[in-house]
PDB file of C-alpha atoms in Angstrom:
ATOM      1  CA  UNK A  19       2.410  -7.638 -17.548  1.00 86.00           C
ATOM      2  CA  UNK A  20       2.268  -8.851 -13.961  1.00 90.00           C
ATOM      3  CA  UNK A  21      -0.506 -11.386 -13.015  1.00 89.00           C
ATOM      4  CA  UNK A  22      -1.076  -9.489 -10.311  1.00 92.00           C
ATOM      5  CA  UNK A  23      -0.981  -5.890 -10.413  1.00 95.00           C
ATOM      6  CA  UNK A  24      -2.405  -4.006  -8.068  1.00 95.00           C
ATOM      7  CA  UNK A  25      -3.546  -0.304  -7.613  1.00 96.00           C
ATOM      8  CA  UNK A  26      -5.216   1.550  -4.219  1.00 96.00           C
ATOM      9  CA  UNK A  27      -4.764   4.935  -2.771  1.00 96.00           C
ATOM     10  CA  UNK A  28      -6.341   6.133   0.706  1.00 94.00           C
ATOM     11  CA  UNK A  29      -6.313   9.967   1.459  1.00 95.00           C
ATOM     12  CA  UNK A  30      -5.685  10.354   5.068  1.00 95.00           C
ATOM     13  CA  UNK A  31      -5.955  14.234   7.267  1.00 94.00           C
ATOM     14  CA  UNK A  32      -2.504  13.964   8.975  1.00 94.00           C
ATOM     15  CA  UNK A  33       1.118  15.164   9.115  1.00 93.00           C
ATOM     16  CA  UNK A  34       2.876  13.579   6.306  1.00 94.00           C
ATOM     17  CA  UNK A  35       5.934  12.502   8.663  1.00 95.00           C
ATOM     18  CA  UNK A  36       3.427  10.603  11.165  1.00 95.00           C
ATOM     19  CA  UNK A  37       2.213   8.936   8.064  1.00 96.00           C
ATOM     20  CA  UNK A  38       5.643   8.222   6.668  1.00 96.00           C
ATOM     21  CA  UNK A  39       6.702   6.762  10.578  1.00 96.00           C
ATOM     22  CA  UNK A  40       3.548   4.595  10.400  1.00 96.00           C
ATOM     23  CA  UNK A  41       4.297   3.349   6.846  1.00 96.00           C
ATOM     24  CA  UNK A  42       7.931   2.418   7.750  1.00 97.00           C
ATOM     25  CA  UNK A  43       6.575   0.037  10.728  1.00 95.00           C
ATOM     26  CA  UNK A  44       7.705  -3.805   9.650  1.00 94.00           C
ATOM     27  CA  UNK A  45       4.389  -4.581  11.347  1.00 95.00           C
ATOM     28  CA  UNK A  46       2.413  -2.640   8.831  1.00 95.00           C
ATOM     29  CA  UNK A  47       4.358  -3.840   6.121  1.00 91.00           C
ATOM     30  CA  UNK A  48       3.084  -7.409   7.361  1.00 93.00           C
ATOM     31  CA  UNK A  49      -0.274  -7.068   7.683  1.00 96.00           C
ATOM     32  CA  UNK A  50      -0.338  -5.041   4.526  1.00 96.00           C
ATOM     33  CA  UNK A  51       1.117  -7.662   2.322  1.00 96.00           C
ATOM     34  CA  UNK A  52       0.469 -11.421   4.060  1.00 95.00           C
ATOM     35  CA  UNK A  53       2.314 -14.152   2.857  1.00 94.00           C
ATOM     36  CA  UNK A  54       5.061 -12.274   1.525  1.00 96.00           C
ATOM     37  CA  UNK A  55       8.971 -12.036   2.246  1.00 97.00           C
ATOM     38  CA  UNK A  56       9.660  -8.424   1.696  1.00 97.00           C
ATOM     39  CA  UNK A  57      13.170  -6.979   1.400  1.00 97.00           C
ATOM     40  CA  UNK A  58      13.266  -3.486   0.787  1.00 97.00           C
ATOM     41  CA  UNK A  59      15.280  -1.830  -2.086  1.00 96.00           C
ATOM     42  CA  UNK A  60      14.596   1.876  -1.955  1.00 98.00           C
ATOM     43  CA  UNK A  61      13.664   3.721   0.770  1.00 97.00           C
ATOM     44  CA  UNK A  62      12.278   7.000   0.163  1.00 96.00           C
ATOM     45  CA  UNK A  63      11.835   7.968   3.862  1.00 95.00           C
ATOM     46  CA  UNK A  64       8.839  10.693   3.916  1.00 95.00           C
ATOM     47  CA  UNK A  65       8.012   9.631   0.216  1.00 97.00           C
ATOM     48  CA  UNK A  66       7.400   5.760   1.029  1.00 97.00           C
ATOM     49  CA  UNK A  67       8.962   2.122   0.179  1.00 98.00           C
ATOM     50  CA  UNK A  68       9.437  -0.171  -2.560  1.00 98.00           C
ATOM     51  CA  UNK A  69      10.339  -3.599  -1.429  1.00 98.00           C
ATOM     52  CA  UNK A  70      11.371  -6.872  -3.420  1.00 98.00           C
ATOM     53  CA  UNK A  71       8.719  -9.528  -2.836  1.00 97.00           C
ATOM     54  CA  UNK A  72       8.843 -13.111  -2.475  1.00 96.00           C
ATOM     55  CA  UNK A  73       6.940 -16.544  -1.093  1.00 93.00           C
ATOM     56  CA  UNK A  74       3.217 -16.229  -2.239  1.00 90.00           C
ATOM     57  CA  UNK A  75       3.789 -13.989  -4.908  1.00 93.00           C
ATOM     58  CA  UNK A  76       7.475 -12.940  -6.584  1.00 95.00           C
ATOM     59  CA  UNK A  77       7.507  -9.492  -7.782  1.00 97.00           C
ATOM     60  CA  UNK A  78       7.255  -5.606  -6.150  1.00 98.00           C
ATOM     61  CA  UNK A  79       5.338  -3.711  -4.222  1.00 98.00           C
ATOM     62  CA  UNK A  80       5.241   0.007  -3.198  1.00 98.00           C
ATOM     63  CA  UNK A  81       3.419   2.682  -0.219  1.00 98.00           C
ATOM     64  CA  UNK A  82       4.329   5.663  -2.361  1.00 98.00           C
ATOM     65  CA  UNK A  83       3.233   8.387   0.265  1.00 98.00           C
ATOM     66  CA  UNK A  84       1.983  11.890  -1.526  1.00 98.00           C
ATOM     67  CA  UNK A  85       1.374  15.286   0.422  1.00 96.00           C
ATOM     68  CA  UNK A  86      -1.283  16.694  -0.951  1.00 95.00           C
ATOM     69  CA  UNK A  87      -3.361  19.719   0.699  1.00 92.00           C
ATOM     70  CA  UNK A  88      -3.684  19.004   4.359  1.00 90.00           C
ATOM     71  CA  UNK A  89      -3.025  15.403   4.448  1.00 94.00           C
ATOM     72  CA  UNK A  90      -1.384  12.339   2.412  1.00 96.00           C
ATOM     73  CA  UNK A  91      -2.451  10.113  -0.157  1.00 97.00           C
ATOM     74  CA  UNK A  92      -1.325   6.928   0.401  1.00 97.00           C
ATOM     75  CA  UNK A  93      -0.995   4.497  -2.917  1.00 98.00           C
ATOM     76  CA  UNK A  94      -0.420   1.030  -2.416  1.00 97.00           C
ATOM     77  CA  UNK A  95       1.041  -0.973  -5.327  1.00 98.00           C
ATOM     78  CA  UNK A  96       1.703  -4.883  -5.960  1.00 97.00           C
ATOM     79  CA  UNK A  97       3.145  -6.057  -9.246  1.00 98.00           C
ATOM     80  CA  UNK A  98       3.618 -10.063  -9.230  1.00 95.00           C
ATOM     81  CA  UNK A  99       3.273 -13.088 -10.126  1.00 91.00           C
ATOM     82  CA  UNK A 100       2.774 -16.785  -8.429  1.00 87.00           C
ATOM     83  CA  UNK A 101       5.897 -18.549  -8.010  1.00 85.00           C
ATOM     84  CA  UNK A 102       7.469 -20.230 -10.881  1.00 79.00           C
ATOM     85  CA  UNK A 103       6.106 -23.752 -10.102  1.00 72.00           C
ATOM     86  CA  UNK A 104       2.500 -22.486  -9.531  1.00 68.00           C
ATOM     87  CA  UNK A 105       2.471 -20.012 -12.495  1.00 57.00           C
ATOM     88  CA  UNK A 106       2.481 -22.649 -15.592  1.00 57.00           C
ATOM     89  CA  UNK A 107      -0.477 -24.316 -13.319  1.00 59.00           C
ATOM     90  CA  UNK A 108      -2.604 -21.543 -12.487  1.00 60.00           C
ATOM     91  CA  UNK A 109      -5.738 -20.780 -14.161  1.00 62.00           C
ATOM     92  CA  UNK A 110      -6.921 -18.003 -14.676  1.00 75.00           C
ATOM     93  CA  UNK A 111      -9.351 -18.365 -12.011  1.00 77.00           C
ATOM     94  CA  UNK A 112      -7.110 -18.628  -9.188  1.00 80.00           C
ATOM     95  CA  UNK A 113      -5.237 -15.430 -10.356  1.00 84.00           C
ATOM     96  CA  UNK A 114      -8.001 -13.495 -10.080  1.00 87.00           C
ATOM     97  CA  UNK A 115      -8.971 -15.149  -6.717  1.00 88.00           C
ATOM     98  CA  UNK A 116      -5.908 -14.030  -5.370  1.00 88.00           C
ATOM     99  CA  UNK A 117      -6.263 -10.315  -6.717  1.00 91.00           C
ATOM    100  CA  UNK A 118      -9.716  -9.911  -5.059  1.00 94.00           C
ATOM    101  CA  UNK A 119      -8.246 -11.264  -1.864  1.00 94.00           C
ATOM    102  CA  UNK A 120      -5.418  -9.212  -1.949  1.00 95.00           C
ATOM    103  CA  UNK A 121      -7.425  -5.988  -2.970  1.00 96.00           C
ATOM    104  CA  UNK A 122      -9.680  -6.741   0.103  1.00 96.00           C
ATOM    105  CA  UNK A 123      -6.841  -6.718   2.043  1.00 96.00           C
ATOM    106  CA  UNK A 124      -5.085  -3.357   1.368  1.00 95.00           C
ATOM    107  CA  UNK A 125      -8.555  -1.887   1.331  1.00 95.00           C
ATOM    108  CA  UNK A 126      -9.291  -3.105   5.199  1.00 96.00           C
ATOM    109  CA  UNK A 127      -5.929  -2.154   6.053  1.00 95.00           C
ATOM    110  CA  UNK A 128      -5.830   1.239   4.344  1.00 93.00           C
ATOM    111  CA  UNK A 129      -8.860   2.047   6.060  1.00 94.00           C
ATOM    112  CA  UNK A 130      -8.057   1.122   9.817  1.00 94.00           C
ATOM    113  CA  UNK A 131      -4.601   2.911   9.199  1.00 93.00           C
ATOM    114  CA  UNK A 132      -6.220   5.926   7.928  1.00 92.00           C
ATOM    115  CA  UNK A 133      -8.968   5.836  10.996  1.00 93.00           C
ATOM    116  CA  UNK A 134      -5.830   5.162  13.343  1.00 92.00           C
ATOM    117  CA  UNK A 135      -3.724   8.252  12.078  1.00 91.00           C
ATOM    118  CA  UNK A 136      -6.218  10.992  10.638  1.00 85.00           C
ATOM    119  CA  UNK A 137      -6.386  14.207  11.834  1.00 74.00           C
ATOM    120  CA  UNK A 138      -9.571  14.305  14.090  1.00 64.00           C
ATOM    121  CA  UNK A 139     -10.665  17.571  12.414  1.00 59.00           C
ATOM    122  CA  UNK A 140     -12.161  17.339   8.362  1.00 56.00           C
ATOM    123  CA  UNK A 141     -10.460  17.546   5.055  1.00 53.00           C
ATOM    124  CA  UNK A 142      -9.712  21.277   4.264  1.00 56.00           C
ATOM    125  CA  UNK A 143      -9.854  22.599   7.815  1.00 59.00           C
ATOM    126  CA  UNK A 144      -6.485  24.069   8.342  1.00 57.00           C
ATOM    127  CA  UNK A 145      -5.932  25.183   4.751  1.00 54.00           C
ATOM    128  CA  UNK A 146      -6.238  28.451   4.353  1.00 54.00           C
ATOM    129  CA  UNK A 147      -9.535  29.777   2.495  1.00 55.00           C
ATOM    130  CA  UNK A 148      -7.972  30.129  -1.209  1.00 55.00           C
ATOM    131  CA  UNK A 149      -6.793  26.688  -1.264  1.00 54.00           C
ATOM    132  CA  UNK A 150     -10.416  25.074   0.643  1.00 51.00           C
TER     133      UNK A 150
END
């Protein structure tokens, strides 16, 4: 098992391939996962990106993008661990520092990406009534 493994999902009220342009931004990719060199090994175009990860952690991580009703969910995952001359060293304390940091930080970004690309209008409003 990973050190750090890492689980978040964000619904957001917009047209999947918006979402999907958005997610594919290097920019996003950067503020989404600091500290990391990210090379990307499967792109799934409207379904997300897995990338290789390396420099502050050495692992995986994943925006797995899933349509669902009138919007997407977006789940964010990190699998890694600190490098392999800080691994041996690290306690478990710093570990778990850098989890809570890094969960802070797809949380703050999930949510200013979802307020920058949701629909305007609620959850549910375009669906039609048997599916509300």
């Amino acid at each position: 098992m990973p050190q750090v493994d890492l689980v978040s999902a964000t619904f957001v009220v917009a047209d999947p391939p918006r979402v999907a342009a958005a997610v594919h931004d290097e920019a996003f990719w950067r503020e989404l996962w600091p500290g990391l060199a990210l090379t990307v090994y499967q792109d799934r175009g409207v379904q997300g990106i897995r990338w290789n990860c390396s420099g502050a952690l050495v692992g995986s991580c994943e925006v797995w993008l899933q349509q669902y009703g009138d919007g997407v969910i977006v789940h964010c995952y990190l699998r890694a661990d600190l490098p392999p001359g800080q691994a041996a060293a690290a306690a478990g304390r710093t570990v778990r520092r850098e989890v809570h940091r890094r969960q802070i930080q797809v949380n703050k970004v999930g949510f200013a990406f979802k307020d920058r690309l949701a629909d305007r209008s609620s959850a549910g409003d375009d669906l039609p009534s048997s599916q509300a």
